[in-house]
Coordinates of N, CA and C in Angstrom, one line a residue:
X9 N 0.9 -1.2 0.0 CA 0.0 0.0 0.0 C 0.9 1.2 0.0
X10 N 0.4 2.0 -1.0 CA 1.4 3.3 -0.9 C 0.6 4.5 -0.3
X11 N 0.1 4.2 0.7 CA -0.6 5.4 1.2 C 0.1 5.9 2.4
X12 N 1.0 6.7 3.1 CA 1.6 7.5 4.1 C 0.9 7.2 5.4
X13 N 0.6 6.4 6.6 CA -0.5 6.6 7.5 C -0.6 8.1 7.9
X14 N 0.3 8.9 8.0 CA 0.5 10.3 8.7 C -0.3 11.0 7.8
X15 N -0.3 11.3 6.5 CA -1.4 11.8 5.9 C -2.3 11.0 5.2
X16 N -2.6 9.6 5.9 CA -4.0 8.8 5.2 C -5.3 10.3 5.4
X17 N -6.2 10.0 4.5 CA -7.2 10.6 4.3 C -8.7 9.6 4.5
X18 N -8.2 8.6 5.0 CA -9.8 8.0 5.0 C -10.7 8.5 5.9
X19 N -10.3 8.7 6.9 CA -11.0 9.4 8.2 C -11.9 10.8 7.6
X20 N -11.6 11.5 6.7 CA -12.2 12.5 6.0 C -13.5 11.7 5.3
X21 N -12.8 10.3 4.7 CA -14.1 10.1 4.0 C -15.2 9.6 4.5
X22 N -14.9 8.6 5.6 CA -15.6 7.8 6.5 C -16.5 8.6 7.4
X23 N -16.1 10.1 7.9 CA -17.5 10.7 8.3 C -18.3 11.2 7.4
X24 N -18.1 11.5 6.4 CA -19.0 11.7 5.3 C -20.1 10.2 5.9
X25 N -19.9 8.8 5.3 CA -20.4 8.2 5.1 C -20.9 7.0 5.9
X26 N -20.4 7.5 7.1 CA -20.8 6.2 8.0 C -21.4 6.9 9.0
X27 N -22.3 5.6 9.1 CA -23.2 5.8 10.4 C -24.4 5.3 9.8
X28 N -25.3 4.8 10.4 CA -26.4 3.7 10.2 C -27.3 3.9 9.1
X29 N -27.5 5.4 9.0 CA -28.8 5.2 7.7 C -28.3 6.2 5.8
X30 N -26.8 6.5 6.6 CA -26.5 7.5 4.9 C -26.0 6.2 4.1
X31 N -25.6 4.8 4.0 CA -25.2 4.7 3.1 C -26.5 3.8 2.3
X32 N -27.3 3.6 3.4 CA -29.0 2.9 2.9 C -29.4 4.3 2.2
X33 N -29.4 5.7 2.7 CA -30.1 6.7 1.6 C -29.4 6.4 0.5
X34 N -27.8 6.7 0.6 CA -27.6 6.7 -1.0 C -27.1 5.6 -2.2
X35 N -27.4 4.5 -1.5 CA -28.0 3.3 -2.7 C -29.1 3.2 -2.5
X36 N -30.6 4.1 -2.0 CA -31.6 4.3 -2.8 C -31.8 5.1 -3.9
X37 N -30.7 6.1 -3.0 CA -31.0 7.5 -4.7 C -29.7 6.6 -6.0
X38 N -28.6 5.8 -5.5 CA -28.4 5.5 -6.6 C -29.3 4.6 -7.7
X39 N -30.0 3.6 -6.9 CA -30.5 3.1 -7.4 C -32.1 3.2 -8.1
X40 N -32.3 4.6 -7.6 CA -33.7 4.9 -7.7 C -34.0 6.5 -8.5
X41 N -32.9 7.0 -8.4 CA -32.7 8.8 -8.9 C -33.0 9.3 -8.3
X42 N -33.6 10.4 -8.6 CA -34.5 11.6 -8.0 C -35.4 10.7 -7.1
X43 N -35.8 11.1 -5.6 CA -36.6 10.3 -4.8 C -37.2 11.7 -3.8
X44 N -38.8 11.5 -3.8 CA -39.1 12.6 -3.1 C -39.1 12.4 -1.4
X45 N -38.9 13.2 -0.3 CA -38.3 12.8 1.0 C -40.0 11.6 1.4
X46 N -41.4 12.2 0.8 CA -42.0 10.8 1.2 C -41.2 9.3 1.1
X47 N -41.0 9.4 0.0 CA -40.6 8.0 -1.0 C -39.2 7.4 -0.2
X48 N -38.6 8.4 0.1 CA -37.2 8.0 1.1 C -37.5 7.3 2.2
X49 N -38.9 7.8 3.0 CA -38.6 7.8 4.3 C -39.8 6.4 3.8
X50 N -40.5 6.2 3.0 CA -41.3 4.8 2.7 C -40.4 3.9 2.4
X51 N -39.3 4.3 1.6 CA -38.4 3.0 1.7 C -37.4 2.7 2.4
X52 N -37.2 3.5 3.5 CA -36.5 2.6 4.7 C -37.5 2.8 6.2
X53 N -38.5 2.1 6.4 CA -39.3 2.3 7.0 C -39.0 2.5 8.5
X54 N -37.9 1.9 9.0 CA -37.2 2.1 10.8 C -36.9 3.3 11.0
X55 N -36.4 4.2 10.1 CA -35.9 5.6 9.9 C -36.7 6.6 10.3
X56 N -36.9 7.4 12.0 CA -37.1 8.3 11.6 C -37.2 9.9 10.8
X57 N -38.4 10.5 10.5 CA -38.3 11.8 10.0 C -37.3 13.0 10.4
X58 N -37.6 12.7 11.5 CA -35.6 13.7 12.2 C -34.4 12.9 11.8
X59 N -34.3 12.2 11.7 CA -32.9 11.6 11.3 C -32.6 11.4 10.2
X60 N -33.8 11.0 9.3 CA -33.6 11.0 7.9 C -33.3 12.6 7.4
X61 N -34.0 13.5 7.8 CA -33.9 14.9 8.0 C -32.3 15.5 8.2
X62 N -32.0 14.9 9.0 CA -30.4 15.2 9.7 C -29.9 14.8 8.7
X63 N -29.6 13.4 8.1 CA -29.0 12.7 7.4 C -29.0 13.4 6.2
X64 N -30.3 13.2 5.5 CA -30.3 14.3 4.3 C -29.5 15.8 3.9
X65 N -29.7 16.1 5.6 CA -29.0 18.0 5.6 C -27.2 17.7 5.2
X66 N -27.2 16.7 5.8 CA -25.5 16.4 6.1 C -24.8 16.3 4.8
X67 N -25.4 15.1 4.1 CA -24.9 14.8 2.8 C -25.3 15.8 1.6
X68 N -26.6 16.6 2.1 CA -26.2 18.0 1.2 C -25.2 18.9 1.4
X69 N -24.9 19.4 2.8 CA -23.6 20.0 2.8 C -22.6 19.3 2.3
X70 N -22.2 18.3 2.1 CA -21.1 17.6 1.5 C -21.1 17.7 0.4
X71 N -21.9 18.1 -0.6 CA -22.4 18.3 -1.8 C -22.7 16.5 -2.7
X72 N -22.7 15.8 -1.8 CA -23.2 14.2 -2.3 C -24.5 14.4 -2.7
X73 N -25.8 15.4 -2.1 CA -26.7 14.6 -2.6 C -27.5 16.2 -3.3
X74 N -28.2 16.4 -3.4 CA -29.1 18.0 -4.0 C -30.5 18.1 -3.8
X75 N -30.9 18.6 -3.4 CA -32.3 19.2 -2.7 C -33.2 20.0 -3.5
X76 N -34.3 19.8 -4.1 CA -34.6 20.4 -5.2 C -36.5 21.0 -4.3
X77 N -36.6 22.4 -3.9 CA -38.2 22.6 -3.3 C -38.8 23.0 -4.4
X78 N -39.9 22.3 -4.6 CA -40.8 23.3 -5.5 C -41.5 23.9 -5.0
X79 N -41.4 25.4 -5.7 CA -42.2 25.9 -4.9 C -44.4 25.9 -4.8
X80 N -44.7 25.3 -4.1 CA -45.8 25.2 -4.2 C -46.6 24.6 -3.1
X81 N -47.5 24.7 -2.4 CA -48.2 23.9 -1.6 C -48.9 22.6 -1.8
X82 N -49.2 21.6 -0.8 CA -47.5 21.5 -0.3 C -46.7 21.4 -0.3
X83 N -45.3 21.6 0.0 CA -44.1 21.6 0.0 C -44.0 20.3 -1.3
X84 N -43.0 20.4 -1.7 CA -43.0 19.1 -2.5 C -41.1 19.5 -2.6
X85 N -40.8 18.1 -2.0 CA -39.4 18.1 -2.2 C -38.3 16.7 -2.5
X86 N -37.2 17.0 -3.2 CA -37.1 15.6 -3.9 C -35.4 15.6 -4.0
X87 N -35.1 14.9 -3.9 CA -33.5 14.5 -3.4 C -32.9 13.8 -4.8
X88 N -31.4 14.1 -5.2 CA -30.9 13.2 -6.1 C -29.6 13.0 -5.5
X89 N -28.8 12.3 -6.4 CA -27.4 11.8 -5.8 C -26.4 13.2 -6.8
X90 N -25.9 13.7 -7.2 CA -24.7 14.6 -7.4 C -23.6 14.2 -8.0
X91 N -23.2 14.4 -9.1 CA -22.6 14.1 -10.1 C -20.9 14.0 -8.8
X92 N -20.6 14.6 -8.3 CA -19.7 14.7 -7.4 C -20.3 13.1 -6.3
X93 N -21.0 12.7 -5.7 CA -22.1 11.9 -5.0 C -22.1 10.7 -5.4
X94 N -21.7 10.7 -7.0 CA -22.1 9.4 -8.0 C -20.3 8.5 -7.4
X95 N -19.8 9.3 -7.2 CA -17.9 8.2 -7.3 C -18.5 7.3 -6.0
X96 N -19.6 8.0 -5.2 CA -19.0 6.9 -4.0 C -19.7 5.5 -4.2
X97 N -19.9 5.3 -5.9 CA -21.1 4.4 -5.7 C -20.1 3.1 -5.4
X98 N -18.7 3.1 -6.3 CA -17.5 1.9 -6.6 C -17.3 1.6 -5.1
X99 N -17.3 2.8 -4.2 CA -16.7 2.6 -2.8 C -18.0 1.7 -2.0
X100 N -18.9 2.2 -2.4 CA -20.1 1.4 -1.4 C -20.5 -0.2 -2.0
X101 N -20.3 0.0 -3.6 CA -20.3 -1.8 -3.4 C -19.0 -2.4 -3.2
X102 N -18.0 -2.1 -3.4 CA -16.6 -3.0 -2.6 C -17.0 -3.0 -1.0
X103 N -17.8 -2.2 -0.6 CA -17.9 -2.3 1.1 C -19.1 -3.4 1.0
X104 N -20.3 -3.0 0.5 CA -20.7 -4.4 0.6 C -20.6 -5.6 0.3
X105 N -19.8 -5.8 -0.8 CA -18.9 -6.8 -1.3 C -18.3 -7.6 -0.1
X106 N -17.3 -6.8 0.6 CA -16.9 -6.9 1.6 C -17.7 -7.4 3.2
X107 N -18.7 -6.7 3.1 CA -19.6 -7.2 4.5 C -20.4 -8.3 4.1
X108 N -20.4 -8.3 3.0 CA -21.1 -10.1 2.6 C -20.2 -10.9 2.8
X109 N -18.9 -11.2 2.2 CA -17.6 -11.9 2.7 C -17.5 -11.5 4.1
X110 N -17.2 -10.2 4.8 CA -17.0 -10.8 6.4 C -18.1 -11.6 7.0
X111 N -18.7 -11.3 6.9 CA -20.4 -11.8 7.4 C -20.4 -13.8 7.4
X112 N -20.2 -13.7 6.1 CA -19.6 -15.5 5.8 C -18.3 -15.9 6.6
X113 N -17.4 -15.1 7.0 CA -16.6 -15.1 7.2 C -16.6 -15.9 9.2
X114 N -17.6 -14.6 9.4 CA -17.8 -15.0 11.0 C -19.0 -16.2 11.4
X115 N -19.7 -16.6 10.5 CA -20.8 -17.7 10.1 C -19.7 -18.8 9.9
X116 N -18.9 -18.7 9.6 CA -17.8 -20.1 9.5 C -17.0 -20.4 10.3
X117 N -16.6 -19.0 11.1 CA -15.8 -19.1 12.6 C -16.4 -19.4 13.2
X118 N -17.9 -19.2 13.6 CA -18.6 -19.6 15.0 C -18.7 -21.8 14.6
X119 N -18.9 -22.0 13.6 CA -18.9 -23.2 13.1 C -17.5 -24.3 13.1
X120 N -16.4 -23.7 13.6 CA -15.3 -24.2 13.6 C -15.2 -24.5 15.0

């Protein structure tokens, strides 16, 4: 590995993207596009509205995801993923790639 630990950069990327419900949002909006915050919060149904809320605000400031209000009553608002948003998609399936192999991994340890 030719990465320096003294200036590794993953720690930068990892709060972007961890923590329990941003990387379920954004392999919905990869896989789904444009999704309005109903349709978000229907498709991960354990998710609160404050957290999904939080979660959403976050990954907009990061410029991953884009917030589009129409203006009109009621509110009508709709999320996409960000041409900047779109690179993390190679990083999130090598990670689940990955937690399907660990996963098998500790399923075969407890069995040994």
């Amino acid at each position: 590995m030719n990465i320096e630990p003294n200036l590794c950069r993953v720690e930068d990327a990892l709060e972007i993207i961890v923590g329990k419900w941003k990387p379920i949002i954004l392999l919905h909006l990869l896989k789904n596009g444009t999704m309005r915050f109903s349709d978000l919060k229907r498709s991960i149904p354990n998710i609160t509205q404050k957290m999904l809320t939080k979660n959403l605000r976050e990954l907009e400031n990061e410029d991953i995801i884009e917030r589009f209000v129409y203006p009109q009553v009621p509110p009508k608002v709709e999320y996409s993923i960000t041409e900047y948003g779109k690179e993390l998609e190679p990083l999130l399936h090598a990670m689940h790639k990955w937690g399907v192999k660990h996963a098998l991994h500790k399923q075969q340890s407890k069995q040994d």
